[in-house]
XYZ file of C-alpha atoms in Angstrom:
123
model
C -59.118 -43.446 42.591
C -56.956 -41.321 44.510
C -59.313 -39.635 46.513
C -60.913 -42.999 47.795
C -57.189 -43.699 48.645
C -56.903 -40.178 50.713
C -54.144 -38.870 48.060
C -54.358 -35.380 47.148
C -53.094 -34.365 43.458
C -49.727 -33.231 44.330
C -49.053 -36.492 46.175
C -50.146 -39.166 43.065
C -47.754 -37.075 41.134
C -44.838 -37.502 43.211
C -46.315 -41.580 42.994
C -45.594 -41.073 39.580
C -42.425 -39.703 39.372
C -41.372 -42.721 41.885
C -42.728 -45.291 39.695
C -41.170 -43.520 36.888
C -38.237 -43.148 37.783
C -37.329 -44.604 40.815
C -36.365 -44.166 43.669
C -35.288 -39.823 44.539
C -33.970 -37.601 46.469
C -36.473 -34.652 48.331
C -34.538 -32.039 45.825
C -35.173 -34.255 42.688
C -38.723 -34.539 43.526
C -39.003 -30.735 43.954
C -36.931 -30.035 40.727
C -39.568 -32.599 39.157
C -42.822 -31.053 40.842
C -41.450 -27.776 40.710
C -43.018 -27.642 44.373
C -40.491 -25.458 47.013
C -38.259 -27.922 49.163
C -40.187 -27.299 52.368
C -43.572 -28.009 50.495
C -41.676 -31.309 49.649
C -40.577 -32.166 52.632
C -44.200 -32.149 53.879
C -45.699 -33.828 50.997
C -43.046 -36.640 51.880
C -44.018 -37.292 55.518
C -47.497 -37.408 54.016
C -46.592 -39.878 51.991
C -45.262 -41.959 54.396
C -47.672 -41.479 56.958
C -49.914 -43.132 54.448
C -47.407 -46.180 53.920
C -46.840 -45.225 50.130
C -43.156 -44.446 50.559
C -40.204 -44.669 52.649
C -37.342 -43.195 53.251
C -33.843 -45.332 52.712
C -29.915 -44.275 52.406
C -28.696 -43.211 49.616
C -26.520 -46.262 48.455
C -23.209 -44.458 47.763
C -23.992 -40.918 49.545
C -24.620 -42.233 53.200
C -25.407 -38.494 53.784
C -28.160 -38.075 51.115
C -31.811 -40.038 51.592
C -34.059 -41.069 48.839
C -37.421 -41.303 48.399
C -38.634 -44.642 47.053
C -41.777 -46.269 46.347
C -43.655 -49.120 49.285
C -44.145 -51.372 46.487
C -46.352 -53.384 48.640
C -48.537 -50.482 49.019
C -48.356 -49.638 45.863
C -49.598 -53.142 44.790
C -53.331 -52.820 45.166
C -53.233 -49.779 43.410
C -52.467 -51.096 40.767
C -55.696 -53.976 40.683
C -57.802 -50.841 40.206
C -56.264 -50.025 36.824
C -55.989 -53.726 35.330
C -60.131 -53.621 34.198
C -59.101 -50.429 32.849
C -56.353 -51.100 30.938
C -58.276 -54.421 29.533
C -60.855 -52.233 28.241
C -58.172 -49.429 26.648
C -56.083 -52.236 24.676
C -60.258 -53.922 23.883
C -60.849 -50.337 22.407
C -57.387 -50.085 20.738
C -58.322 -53.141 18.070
C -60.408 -51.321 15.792
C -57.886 -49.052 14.941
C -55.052 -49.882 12.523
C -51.303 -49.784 13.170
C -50.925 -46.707 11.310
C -53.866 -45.146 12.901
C -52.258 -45.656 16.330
C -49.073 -44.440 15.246
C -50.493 -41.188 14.219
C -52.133 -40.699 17.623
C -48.620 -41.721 19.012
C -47.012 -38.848 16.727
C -49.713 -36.706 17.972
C -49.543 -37.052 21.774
C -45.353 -36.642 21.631
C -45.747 -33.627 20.196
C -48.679 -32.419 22.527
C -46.660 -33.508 25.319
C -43.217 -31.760 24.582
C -45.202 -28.477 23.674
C -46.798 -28.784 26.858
C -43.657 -29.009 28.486
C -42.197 -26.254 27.108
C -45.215 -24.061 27.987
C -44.676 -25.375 31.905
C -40.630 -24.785 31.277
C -41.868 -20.997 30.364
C -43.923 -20.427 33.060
C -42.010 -22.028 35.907
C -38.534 -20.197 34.545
């Protein structure tokens, strides 16, 4: 889905980290991509090039700029995931509650080993 929209991998993740957590500054995005700021810089003109973000002031640091999501842009994406996500919650009725929940358990830990390991080998 992201190649047909011309977005290479390091760009969706910065997508990510926008819708996640709104909208940041160049230097939050590096700390979060662990990309160098220059790389960052570059990966945010790309961006908006493309018409997925803009650039706005920083509401209470006129001298700081954030980085937030073109939600209009950003809209369409979106469609392309809604058949998907019809068919993940189809697939998620034949398991139990409890069933889920261990899955749950299972991908929290996955996912805070996993960061760990990156915390490791970026530090």
């Amino acid at each position: 889905m992201s190649a047909r929209q011309g977005l290479i991998p390091s760009e969706e993740k910065a997508l990510d980290l926008l819708e996640r957590h709104g909208p940041l500054t160049a230097k939050d995005l590096a700390e979060r991509t662990g990309l160098a700021p220059a790389s960052v810089t570059g990966l945010v003109d790309r961006l908006e090039a493309k018409e997925f973000v803009r650039r706005v002031k920083h509401p209470t640091d006129k001298r700081r700029v954030l980085v937030e999501l073109n939600r209009e842009k950003i809209a369409h994406l979106f469609a392309f995931f809604e058949e998907w996500a019809r068919d993940i919650a189809a697939a998620c009725e034949e398991f139990s509650t409890d069933e889920l929940d261990t899955v749950i358990h299972f991908l929290q830990v996955m996912t805070q080993e996993q960061r760990k390991a990156a915390a490791r080998l970026s530090g």
